[in-house]
mmCIF file of C-alpha atoms in Angstrom:
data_model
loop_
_atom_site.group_PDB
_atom_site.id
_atom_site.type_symbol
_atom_site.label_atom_id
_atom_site.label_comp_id
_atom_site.label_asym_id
_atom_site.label_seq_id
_atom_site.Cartn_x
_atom_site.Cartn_y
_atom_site.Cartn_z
ATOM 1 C CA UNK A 1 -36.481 143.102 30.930
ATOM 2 C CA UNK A 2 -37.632 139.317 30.779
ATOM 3 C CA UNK A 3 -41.320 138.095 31.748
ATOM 4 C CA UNK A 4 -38.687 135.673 34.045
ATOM 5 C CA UNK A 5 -36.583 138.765 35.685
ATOM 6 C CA UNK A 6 -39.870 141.159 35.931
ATOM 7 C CA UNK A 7 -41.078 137.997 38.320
ATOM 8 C CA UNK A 8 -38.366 138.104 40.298
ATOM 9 C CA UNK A 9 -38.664 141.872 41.455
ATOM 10 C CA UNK A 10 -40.484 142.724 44.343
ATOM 11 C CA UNK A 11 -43.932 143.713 43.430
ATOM 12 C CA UNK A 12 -43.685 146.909 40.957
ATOM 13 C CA UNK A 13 -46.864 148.354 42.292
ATOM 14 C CA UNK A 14 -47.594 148.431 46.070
ATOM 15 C CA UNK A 15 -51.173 149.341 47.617
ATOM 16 C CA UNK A 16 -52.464 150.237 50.908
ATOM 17 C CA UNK A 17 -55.752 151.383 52.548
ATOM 18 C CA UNK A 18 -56.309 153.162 55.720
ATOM 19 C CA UNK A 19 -58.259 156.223 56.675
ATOM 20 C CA UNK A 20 -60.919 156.190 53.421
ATOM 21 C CA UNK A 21 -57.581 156.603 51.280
ATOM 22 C CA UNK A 22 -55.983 153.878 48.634
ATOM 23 C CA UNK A 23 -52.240 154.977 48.354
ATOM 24 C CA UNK A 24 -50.617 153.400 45.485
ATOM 25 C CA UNK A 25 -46.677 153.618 45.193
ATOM 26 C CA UNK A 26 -44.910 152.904 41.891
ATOM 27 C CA UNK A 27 -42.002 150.721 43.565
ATOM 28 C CA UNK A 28 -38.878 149.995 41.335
ATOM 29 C CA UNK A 29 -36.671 152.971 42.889
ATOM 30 C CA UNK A 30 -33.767 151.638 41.137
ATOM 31 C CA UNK A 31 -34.855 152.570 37.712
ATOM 32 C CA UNK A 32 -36.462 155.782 38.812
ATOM 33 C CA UNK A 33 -39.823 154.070 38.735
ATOM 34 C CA UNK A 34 -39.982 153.103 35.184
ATOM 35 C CA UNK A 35 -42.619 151.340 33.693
ATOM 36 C CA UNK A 36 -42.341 147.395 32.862
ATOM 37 C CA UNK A 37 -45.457 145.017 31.378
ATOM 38 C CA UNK A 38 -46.173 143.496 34.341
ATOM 39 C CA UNK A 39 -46.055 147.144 35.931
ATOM 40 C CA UNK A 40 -47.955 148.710 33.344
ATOM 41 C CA UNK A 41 -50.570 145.684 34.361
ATOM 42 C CA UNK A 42 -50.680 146.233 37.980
ATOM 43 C CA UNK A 43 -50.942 149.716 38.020
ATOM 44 C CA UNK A 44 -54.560 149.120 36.562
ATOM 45 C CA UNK A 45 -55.525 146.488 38.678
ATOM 46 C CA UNK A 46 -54.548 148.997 41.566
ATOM 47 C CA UNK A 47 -56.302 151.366 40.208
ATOM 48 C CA UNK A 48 -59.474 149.539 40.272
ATOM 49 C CA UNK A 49 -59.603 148.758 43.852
ATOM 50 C CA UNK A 50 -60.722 152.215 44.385
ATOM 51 C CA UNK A 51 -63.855 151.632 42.464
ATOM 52 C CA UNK A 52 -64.495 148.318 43.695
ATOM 53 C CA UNK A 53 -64.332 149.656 47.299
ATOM 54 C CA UNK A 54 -66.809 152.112 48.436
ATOM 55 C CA UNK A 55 -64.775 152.960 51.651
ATOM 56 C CA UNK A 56 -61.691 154.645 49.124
ATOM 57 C CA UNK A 57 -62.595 158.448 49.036
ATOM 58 C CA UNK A 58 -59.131 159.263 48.190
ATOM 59 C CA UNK A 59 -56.402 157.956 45.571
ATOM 60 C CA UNK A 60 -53.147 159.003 46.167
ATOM 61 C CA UNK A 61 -50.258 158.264 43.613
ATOM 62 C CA UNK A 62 -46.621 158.250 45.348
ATOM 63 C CA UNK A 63 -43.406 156.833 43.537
ATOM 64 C CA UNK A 64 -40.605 155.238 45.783
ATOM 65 C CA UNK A 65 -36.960 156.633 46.135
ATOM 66 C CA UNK A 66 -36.129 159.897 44.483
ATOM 67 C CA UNK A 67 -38.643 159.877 41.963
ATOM 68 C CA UNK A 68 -42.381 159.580 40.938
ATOM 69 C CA UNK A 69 -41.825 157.748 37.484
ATOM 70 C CA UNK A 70 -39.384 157.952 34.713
ATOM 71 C CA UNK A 71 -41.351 156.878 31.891
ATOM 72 C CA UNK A 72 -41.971 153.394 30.168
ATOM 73 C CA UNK A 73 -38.406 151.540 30.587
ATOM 74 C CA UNK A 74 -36.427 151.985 27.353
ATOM 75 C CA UNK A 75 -34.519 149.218 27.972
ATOM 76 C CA UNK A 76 -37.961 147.312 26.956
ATOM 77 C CA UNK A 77 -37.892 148.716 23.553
ATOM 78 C CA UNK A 78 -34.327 147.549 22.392
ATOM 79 C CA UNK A 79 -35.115 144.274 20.250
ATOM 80 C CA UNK A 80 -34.792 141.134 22.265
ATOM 81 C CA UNK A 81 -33.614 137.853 20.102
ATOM 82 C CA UNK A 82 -37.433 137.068 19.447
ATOM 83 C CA UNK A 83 -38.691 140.596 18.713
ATOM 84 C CA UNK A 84 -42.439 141.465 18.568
ATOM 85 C CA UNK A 85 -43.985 140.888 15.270
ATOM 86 C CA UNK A 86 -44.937 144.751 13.611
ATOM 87 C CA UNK A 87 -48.953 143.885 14.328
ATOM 88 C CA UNK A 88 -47.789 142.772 17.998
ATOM 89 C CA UNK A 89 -46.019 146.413 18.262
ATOM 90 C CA UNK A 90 -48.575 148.741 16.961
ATOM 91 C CA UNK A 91 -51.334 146.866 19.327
ATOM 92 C CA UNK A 92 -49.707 147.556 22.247
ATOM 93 C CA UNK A 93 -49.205 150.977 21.454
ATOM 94 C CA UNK A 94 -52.734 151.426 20.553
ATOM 95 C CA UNK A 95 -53.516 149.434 23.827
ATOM 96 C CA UNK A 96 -52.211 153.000 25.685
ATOM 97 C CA UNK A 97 -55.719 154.463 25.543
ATOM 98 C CA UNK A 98 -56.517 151.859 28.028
ATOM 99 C CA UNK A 99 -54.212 153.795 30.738
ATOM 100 C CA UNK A 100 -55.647 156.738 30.128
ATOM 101 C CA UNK A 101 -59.396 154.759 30.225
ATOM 102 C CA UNK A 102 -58.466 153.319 34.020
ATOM 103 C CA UNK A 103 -57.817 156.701 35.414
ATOM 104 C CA UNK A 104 -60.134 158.111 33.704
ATOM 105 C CA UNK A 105 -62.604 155.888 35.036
ATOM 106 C CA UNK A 106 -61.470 156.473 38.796
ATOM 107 C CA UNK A 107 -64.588 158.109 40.393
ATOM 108 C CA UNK A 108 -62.823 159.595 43.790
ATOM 109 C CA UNK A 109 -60.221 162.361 43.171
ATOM 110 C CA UNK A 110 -56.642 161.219 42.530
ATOM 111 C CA UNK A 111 -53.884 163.403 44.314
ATOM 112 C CA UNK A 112 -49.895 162.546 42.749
ATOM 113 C CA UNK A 113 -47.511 163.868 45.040
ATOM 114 C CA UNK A 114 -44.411 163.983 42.344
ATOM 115 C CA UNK A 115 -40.675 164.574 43.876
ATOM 116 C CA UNK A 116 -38.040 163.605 41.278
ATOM 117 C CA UNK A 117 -38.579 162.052 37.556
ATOM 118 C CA UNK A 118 -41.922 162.588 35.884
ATOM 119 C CA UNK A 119 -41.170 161.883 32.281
ATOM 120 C CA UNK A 120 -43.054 160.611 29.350
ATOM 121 C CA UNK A 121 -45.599 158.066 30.177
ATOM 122 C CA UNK A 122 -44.708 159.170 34.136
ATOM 123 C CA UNK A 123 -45.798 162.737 33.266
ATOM 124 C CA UNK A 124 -49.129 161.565 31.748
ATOM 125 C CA UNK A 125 -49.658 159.718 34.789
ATOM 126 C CA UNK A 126 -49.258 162.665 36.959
ATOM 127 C CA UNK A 127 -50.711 165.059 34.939
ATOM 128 C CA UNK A 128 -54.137 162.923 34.757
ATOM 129 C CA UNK A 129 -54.387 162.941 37.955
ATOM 130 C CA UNK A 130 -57.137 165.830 39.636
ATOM 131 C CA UNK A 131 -54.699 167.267 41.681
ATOM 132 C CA UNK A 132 -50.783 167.153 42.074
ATOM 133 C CA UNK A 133 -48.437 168.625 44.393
ATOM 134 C CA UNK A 134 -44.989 168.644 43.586
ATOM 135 C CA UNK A 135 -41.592 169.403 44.914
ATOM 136 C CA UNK A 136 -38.784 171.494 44.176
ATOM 137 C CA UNK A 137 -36.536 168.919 42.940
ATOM 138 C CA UNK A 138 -39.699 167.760 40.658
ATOM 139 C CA UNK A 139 -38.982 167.573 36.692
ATOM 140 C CA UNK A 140 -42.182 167.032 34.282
ATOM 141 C CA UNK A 141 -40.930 166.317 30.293
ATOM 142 C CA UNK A 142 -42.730 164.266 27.663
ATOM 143 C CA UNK A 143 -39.639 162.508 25.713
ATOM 144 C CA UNK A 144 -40.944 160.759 23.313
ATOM 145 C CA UNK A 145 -39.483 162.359 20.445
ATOM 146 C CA UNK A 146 -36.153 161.663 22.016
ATOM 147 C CA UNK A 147 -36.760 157.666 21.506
ATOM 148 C CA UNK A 148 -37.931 158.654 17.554
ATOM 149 C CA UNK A 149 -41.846 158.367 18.350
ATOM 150 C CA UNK A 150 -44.612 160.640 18.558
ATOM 151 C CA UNK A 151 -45.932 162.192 21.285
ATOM 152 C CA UNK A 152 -49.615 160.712 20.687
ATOM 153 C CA UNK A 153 -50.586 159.737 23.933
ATOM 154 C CA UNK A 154 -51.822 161.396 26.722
ATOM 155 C CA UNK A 155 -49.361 163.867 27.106
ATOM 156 C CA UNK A 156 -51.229 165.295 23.466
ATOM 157 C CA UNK A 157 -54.107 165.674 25.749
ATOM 158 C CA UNK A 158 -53.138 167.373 28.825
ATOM 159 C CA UNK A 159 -50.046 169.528 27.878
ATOM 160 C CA UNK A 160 -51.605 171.655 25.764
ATOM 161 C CA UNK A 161 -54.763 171.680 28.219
ATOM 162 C CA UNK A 162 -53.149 172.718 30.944
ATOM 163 C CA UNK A 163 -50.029 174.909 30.419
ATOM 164 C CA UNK A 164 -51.250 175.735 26.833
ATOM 165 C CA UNK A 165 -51.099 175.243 23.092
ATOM 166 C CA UNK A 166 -48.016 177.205 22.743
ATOM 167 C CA UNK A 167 -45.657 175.592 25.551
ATOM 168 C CA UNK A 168 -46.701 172.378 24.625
ATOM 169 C CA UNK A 169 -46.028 172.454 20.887
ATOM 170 C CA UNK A 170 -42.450 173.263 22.117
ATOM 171 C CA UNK A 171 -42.206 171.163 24.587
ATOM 172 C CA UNK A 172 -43.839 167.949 22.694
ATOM 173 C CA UNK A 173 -41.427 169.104 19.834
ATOM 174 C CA UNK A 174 -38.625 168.597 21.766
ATOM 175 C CA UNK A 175 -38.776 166.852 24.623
ATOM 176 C CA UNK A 176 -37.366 169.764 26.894
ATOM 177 C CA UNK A 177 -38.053 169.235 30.616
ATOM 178 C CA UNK A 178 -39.594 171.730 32.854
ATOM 179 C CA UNK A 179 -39.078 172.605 36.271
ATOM 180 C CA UNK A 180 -41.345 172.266 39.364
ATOM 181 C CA UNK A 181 -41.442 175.869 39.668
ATOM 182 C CA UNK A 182 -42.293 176.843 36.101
ATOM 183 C CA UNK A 183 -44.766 173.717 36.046
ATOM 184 C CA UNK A 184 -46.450 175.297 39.013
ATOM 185 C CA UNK A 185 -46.716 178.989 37.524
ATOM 186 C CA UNK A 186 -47.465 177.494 34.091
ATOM 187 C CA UNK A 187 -50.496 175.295 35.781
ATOM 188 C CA UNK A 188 -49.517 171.782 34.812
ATOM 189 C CA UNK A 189 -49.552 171.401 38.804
ATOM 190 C CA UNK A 190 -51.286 172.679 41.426
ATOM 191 C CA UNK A 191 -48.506 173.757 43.911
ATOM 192 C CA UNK A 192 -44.874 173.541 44.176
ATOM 193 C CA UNK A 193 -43.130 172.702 47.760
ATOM 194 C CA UNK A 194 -39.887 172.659 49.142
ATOM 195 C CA UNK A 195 -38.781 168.584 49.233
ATOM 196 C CA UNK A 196 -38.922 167.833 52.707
ATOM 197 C CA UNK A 197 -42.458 169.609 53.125
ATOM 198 C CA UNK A 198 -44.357 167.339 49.859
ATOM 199 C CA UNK A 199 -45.299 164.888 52.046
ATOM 200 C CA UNK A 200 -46.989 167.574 54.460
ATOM 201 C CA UNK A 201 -48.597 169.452 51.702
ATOM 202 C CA UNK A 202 -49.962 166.378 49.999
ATOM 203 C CA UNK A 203 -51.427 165.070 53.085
ATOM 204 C CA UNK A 204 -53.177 168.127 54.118
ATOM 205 C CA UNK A 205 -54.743 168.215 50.548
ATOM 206 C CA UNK A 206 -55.697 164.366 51.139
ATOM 207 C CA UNK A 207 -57.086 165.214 54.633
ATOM 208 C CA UNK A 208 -59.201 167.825 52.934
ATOM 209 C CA UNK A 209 -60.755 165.782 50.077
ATOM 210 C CA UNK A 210 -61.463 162.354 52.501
ATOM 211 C CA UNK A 211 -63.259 164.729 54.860
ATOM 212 C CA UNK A 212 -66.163 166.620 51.947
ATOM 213 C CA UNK A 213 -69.203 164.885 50.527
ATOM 214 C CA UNK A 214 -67.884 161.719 49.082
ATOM 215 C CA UNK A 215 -71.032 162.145 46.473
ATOM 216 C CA UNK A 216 -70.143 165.736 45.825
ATOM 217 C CA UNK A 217 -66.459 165.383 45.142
ATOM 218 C CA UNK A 218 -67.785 162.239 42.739
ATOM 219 C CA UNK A 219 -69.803 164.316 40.885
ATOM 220 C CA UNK A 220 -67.623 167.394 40.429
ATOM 221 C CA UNK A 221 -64.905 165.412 38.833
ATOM 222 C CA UNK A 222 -66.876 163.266 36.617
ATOM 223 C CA UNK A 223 -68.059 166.837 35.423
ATOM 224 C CA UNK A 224 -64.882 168.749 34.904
ATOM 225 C CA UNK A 225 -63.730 164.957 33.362
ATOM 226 C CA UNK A 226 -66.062 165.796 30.755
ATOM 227 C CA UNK A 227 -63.888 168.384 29.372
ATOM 228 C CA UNK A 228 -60.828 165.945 29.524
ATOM 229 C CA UNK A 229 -62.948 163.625 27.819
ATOM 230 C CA UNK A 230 -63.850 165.625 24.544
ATOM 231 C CA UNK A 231 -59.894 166.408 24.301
ATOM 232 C CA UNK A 232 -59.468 162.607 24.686
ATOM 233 C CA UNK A 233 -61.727 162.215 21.401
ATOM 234 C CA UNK A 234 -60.079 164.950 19.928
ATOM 235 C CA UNK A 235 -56.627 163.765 20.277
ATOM 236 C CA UNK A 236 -56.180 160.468 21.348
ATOM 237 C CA UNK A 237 -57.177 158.210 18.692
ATOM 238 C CA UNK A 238 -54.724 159.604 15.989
ATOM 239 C CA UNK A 239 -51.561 160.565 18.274
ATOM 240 C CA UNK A 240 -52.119 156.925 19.036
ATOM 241 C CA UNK A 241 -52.319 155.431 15.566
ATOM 242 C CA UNK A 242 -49.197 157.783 14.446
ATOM 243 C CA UNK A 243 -47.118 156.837 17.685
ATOM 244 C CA UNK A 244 -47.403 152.970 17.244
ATOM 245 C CA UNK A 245 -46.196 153.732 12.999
ATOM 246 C CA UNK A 246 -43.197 155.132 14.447
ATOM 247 C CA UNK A 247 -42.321 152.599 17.111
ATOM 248 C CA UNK A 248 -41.753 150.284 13.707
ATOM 249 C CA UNK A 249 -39.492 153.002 12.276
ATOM 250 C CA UNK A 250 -35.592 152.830 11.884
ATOM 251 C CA UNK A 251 -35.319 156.201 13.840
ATOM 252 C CA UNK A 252 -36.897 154.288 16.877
ATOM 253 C CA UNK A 253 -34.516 151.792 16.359
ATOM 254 C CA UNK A 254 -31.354 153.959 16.422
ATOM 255 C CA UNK A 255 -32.871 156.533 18.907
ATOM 256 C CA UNK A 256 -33.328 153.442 21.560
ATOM 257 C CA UNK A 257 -30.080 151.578 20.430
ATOM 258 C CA UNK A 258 -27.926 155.136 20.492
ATOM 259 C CA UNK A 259 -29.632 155.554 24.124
ATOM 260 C CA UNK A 260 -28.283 151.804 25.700
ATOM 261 C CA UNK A 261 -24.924 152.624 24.298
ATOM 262 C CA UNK A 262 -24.951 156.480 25.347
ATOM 263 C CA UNK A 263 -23.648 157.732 21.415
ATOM 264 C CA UNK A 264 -25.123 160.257 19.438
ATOM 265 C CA UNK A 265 -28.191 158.777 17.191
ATOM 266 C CA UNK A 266 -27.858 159.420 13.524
ATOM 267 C CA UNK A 267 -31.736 159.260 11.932
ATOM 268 C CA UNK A 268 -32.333 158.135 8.146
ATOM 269 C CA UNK A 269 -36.059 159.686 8.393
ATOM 270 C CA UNK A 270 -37.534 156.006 7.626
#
């Protein structure tokens, strides 16, 4: 998508504050939520309204229409007649700590409420958030190796520290999507609802955080963050470095271009 046609969408990212909680709403329903530049960009600046107000005790990630977020729009990555220079590439790529780094940096708890798509960068999203209630018809999946990149970011990071080593080397590996239900038991979310009742749910676990100690809640997550942290410098840094070498690959090429025109890739491992 153009810089021109992203500027003629309604805004991407939508914002509202009532009650002590920020609610921010990924908003391109017709693509499943997926994430643009100039969505990518607003996300963060939504994000920090919550520290720049002291009234937000609650951040609440929704996604509108059927799903919470797709991933980062592949349609982005097939080359446009005046393609991104190789250094131009790999920065942005390497710019994806900076994602992790705003939510991160979020001081009151962040609830996603996830019906639908969460896949690649949509999954990190969710899963970086302190608590997330999903729905039935919810599907989590990290997909990166099926556009021919690593899976460096932060799905590296919380995959493996929340359902496990040994579920996420398989599902990292191959990009196989998991279920509400099984995301629930495996403890990549908190709780799994029927559809119609993830609103309910997620609002009674929003009601609950806005009305504890605003300096208690504060201080509990920046300590459990600490763990997420040290995984962050464990992991980040390199999954990064190896993801951005193979957005310049052939592979990525083919896997994107095979995806546009729905056809079987065929990879030359360069």
């Amino acid at each position: 998508m153009t810089e021109q046609s992203e500027q003629q969408e309604e805004s991407p990212v939508l914002t509202a504050i009532e009650g002590g909680v920020l609610t921010i709403t990924l908003n391109r329903p017709h693509r499943h939520n997926a994430v643009t530049g100039r969505m990518h960009r607003e996300f963060h600046g939504a994000l920090a309204i919550a520290n720049d107000n002291p009234e937000v005790r609650v951040v609440v990630l929704r996604g509108a229409g059927q799903s919470f977020c797709s991933g980062a729009d592949v349609r982005d990555f097939v080359p446009p007649s005046q393609p991104p220079s190789p250094a131009q590439r790999a920065m942005d790529v390497m710019g994806g700590r900076d994602l992790v780094e705003a939510m991160l940096a979020v001081k009151q708890p962040i609830v996603a409420a996830v019906r639908g798509y969460s896949m690649g960068l949509g999954a990190t999203i969710a899963l970086f958030s302190d608590v997330v209630i999903a729905s039935e018809t919810a599907v989590f999946a990290d997909t990166h190796v099926n556009i021919g990149v690593v899976a460096g970011d932060g799905g590296a990071v919380m995959w493996p520290l929340l359902a496990g080593l040994g579920r996420a080397r398989y599902h990292l590996l191959t990009g196989e999507r998991v279920t509400g239900a099984l995301a629930a038991d495996w403890g990549l979310v908190y709780k799994v609802v029927p559809d119609g009742e993830l609103e309910t749910e997620s609002d009674a676990v929003i009601a609950t955080l806005a009305g504890l100690a605003p300096m208690a809640l504060r201080g509990t997550k920046a300590t459990l963050n600490r763990i997420v942290r040290q995984q962050v410098d464990l992991v980040l840094e390199y999954g990064l470095w190896a993801e951005a070498v193979t957005f310049l690959s052939e592979d990525h090429t083919e896997a994107t271009s095979a995806f546009a025109q729905k056809r079987r890739p065929n990879f030359a491992d360069r």
